Amino acid sequence: MSDDQLSRVFSALSDPTRRDIVARLTTADATVNELAQPYDVSLQAVSRHLRVLEDAGLVTRSREAQRRPVHLEAEVFDLMTKWIERYRRQAEERYQRLDAVLAEMNRESDTPSPEEDAS
């Protein structure tokens, strides 16, 4: 996934309505009318949200007879997860190194200095 596409995905998911639409699509495909039902906005507004999600590669629309269901593209989430996981691992490694340094500092502070032993 390119950085530009990743930026579009995160930007698309920055809106709470679009995140809710994505969450609802995890259970099943839905039409624009079905997706618009819980919101107090026009069908055009929901269509604009879907266009942003579609431009980011998060959803696709197809035609089944008279229906035009919206489908969640889960592969994009796999790519996002890999991107996030890479940085999570790097952060975890840094925390482990910090823990080791702090543990060593604690051991050193618990060890009496030679001057303390002489007294």
PDB file of N, CA, C and O in Angstrom, residues 2-29:
ATOM      1  N   SER A   2       0.645   2.133  -0.912  1.00  0.00           N
ATOM      2  CA  SER A   2       1.458   3.341  -0.977  1.00  0.00           C
ATOM      3  C   SER A   2       1.084   4.283   0.156  1.00  0.00           C
ATOM      4  O   SER A   2      -0.008   4.206   0.724  1.00  0.00           O
ATOM      5  N   ASP A   3       2.014   5.184   0.477  1.00  0.00           N
ATOM      6  CA  ASP A   3       1.751   6.158   1.541  1.00  0.00           C
ATOM      7  C   ASP A   3       0.553   7.023   1.193  1.00  0.00           C
ATOM      8  O   ASP A   3      -0.224   7.393   2.067  1.00  0.00           O
ATOM      9  N   ASP A   4       0.394   7.347  -0.110  1.00  0.00           N
ATOM     10  CA  ASP A   4      -0.734   8.178  -0.529  1.00  0.00           C
ATOM     11  C   ASP A   4      -2.057   7.447  -0.293  1.00  0.00           C
ATOM     12  O   ASP A   4      -3.004   8.037   0.213  1.00  0.00           O
ATOM     13  N   GLN A   5      -2.114   6.159  -0.647  1.00  0.00           N
ATOM     14  CA  GLN A   5      -3.340   5.388  -0.413  1.00  0.00           C
ATOM     15  C   GLN A   5      -3.590   5.230   1.082  1.00  0.00           C
ATOM     16  O   GLN A   5      -4.722   5.340   1.538  1.00  0.00           O
ATOM     17  N   LEU A   6      -2.539   5.002   1.834  1.00  0.00           N
ATOM     18  CA  LEU A   6      -2.673   4.871   3.282  1.00  0.00           C
ATOM     19  C   LEU A   6      -3.219   6.165   3.880  1.00  0.00           C
ATOM     20  O   LEU A   6      -4.097   6.137   4.750  1.00  0.00           O
ATOM     21  N   SER A   7      -2.763   7.293   3.386  1.00  0.00           N
ATOM     22  CA  SER A   7      -3.277   8.584   3.849  1.00  0.00           C
ATOM     23  C   SER A   7      -4.759   8.714   3.529  1.00  0.00           C
ATOM     24  O   SER A   7      -5.540   9.197   4.360  1.00  0.00           O
ATOM     25  N   ARG A   8      -5.170   8.279   2.338  1.00  0.00           N
ATOM     26  CA  ARG A   8      -6.598   8.338   1.966  1.00  0.00           C
ATOM     27  C   ARG A   8      -7.430   7.436   2.866  1.00  0.00           C
ATOM     28  O   ARG A   8      -8.536   7.798   3.268  1.00  0.00           O
ATOM     29  N   VAL A   9      -6.904   6.273   3.207  1.00  0.00           N
ATOM     30  CA  VAL A   9      -7.635   5.342   4.073  1.00  0.00           C
ATOM     31  C   VAL A   9      -7.820   5.948   5.458  1.00  0.00           C
ATOM     32  O   VAL A   9      -8.937   5.992   5.985  1.00  0.00           O
ATOM     33  N   PHE A  10      -6.737   6.432   6.042  1.00  0.00           N
ATOM     34  CA  PHE A  10      -6.852   7.018   7.378  1.00  0.00           C
ATOM     35  C   PHE A  10      -7.723   8.271   7.360  1.00  0.00           C
ATOM     36  O   PHE A  10      -8.498   8.506   8.291  1.00  0.00           O
ATOM     37  N   SER A  11      -7.617   9.057   6.318  1.00  0.00           N
ATOM     38  CA  SER A  11      -8.456  10.250   6.197  1.00  0.00           C
ATOM     39  C   SER A  11      -9.925   9.852   6.094  1.00  0.00           C
ATOM     40  O   SER A  11     -10.793  10.457   6.737  1.00  0.00           O
ATOM     41  N   ALA A  12     -10.217   8.838   5.296  1.00  0.00           N
ATOM     42  CA  ALA A  12     -11.600   8.371   5.155  1.00  0.00           C
ATOM     43  C   ALA A  12     -12.153   7.883   6.486  1.00  0.00           C
ATOM     44  O   ALA A  12     -13.312   8.124   6.822  1.00  0.00           O
ATOM     45  N   LEU A  13     -11.314   7.225   7.269  1.00  0.00           N
ATOM     46  CA  LEU A  13     -11.760   6.680   8.552  1.00  0.00           C
ATOM     47  C   LEU A  13     -11.755   7.712   9.677  1.00  0.00           C
ATOM     48  O   LEU A  13     -12.171   7.408  10.795  1.00  0.00           O
ATOM     49  N   SER A  14     -11.330   8.934   9.377  1.00  0.00           N
ATOM     50  CA  SER A  14     -11.308   9.966  10.419  1.00  0.00           C
ATOM     51  C   SER A  14     -12.709  10.483  10.741  1.00  0.00           C
ATOM     52  O   SER A  14     -12.912  11.090  11.790  1.00  0.00           O
ATOM     53  N   ASP A  15     -13.656  10.228   9.868  1.00  0.00           N
ATOM     54  CA  ASP A  15     -15.025  10.695  10.088  1.00  0.00           C
ATOM     55  C   ASP A  15     -15.835   9.617  10.818  1.00  0.00           C
ATOM     56  O   ASP A  15     -15.849   8.462  10.395  1.00  0.00           O
ATOM     57  N   PRO A  16     -16.529   9.970  11.905  1.00  0.00           N
ATOM     58  CA  PRO A  16     -17.279   8.965  12.676  1.00  0.00           C
ATOM     59  C   PRO A  16     -18.407   8.301  11.881  1.00  0.00           C
ATOM     60  O   PRO A  16     -18.674   7.115  12.084  1.00  0.00           O
ATOM     61  N   THR A  17     -19.046   9.028  10.988  1.00  0.00           N
ATOM     62  CA  THR A  17     -20.112   8.418  10.181  1.00  0.00           C
ATOM     63  C   THR A  17     -19.529   7.365   9.259  1.00  0.00           C
ATOM     64  O   THR A  17     -20.080   6.264   9.129  1.00  0.00           O
ATOM     65  N   ARG A  18     -18.399   7.670   8.642  1.00  0.00           N
ATOM     66  CA  ARG A  18     -17.775   6.684   7.749  1.00  0.00           C
ATOM     67  C   ARG A  18     -17.280   5.474   8.534  1.00  0.00           C
ATOM     68  O   ARG A  18     -17.399   4.337   8.071  1.00  0.00           O
ATOM     69  N   ARG A  19     -16.736   5.700   9.739  1.00  0.00           N
ATOM     70  CA  ARG A  19     -16.322   4.546  10.562  1.00  0.00           C
ATOM     71  C   ARG A  19     -17.530   3.681  10.902  1.00  0.00           C
ATOM     72  O   ARG A  19     -17.447   2.445  10.894  1.00  0.00           O
ATOM     73  N   ASP A  20     -18.657   4.313  11.191  1.00  0.00           N
ATOM     74  CA  ASP A  20     -19.865   3.560  11.505  1.00  0.00           C
ATOM     75  C   ASP A  20     -20.349   2.775  10.290  1.00  0.00           C
ATOM     76  O   ASP A  20     -20.751   1.617  10.417  1.00  0.00           O
ATOM     77  N   ILE A  21     -20.300   3.390   9.118  1.00  0.00           N
ATOM     78  CA  ILE A  21     -20.693   2.689   7.887  1.00  0.00           C
ATOM     79  C   ILE A  21     -19.796   1.467   7.690  1.00  0.00           C
ATOM     80  O   ILE A  21     -20.280   0.370   7.394  1.00  0.00           O
ATOM     81  N   VAL A  22     -18.486   1.645   7.868  1.00  0.00           N
ATOM     82  CA  VAL A  22     -17.551   0.521   7.725  1.00  0.00           C
ATOM     83  C   VAL A  22     -17.886  -0.571   8.736  1.00  0.00           C
ATOM     84  O   VAL A  22     -17.934  -1.759   8.391  1.00  0.00           O
ATOM     85  N   ALA A  23     -18.162  -0.186   9.968  1.00  0.00           N
ATOM     86  CA  ALA A  23     -18.498  -1.175  11.003  1.00  0.00           C
ATOM     87  C   ALA A  23     -19.755  -1.936  10.623  1.00  0.00           C
ATOM     88  O   ALA A  23     -19.830  -3.161  10.811  1.00  0.00           O
ATOM     89  N   ARG A  24     -20.732  -1.244  10.082  1.00  0.00           N
ATOM     90  CA  ARG A  24     -21.976  -1.918   9.689  1.00  0.00           C
ATOM     91  C   ARG A  24     -21.759  -2.847   8.504  1.00  0.00           C
ATOM     92  O   ARG A  24     -22.411  -3.884   8.388  1.00  0.00           O
ATOM     93  N   LEU A  25     -20.840  -2.487   7.620  1.00  0.00           N
ATOM     94  CA  LEU A  25     -20.566  -3.340   6.460  1.00  0.00           C
ATOM     95  C   LEU A  25     -19.760  -4.587   6.819  1.00  0.00           C
ATOM     96  O   LEU A  25     -19.633  -5.488   6.001  1.00  0.00           O
ATOM     97  N   THR A  26     -19.217  -4.653   8.026  1.00  0.00           N
ATOM     98  CA  THR A  26     -18.490  -5.858   8.422  1.00  0.00           C
ATOM     99  C   THR A  26     -19.422  -7.047   8.582  1.00  0.00           C
ATOM    100  O   THR A  26     -18.985  -8.193   8.493  1.00  0.00           O
ATOM    101  N   THR A  27     -20.705  -6.780   8.824  1.00  0.00           N
ATOM    102  CA  THR A  27     -21.643  -7.887   9.004  1.00  0.00           C
ATOM    103  C   THR A  27     -22.260  -8.341   7.691  1.00  0.00           C
ATOM    104  O   THR A  27     -22.518  -9.529   7.519  1.00  0.00           O
ATOM    105  N   ALA A  28     -22.502  -7.403   6.755  1.00  0.00           N
ATOM    106  CA  ALA A  28     -23.103  -7.773   5.474  1.00  0.00           C
ATOM    107  C   ALA A  28     -23.061  -6.587   4.525  1.00  0.00           C
ATOM    108  O   ALA A  28     -23.006  -5.433   4.953  1.00  0.00           O
ATOM    109  N   ASP A  29     -23.104  -6.882   3.234  1.00  0.00           N
ATOM    110  CA  ASP A  29     -23.231  -5.834   2.236  1.00  0.00           C
ATOM    111  C   ASP A  29     -24.571  -5.140   2.436  1.00  0.00           C
ATOM    112  O   ASP A  29     -25.515  -5.730   2.976  1.00  0.00           O
TER     113      ASP A  29
END
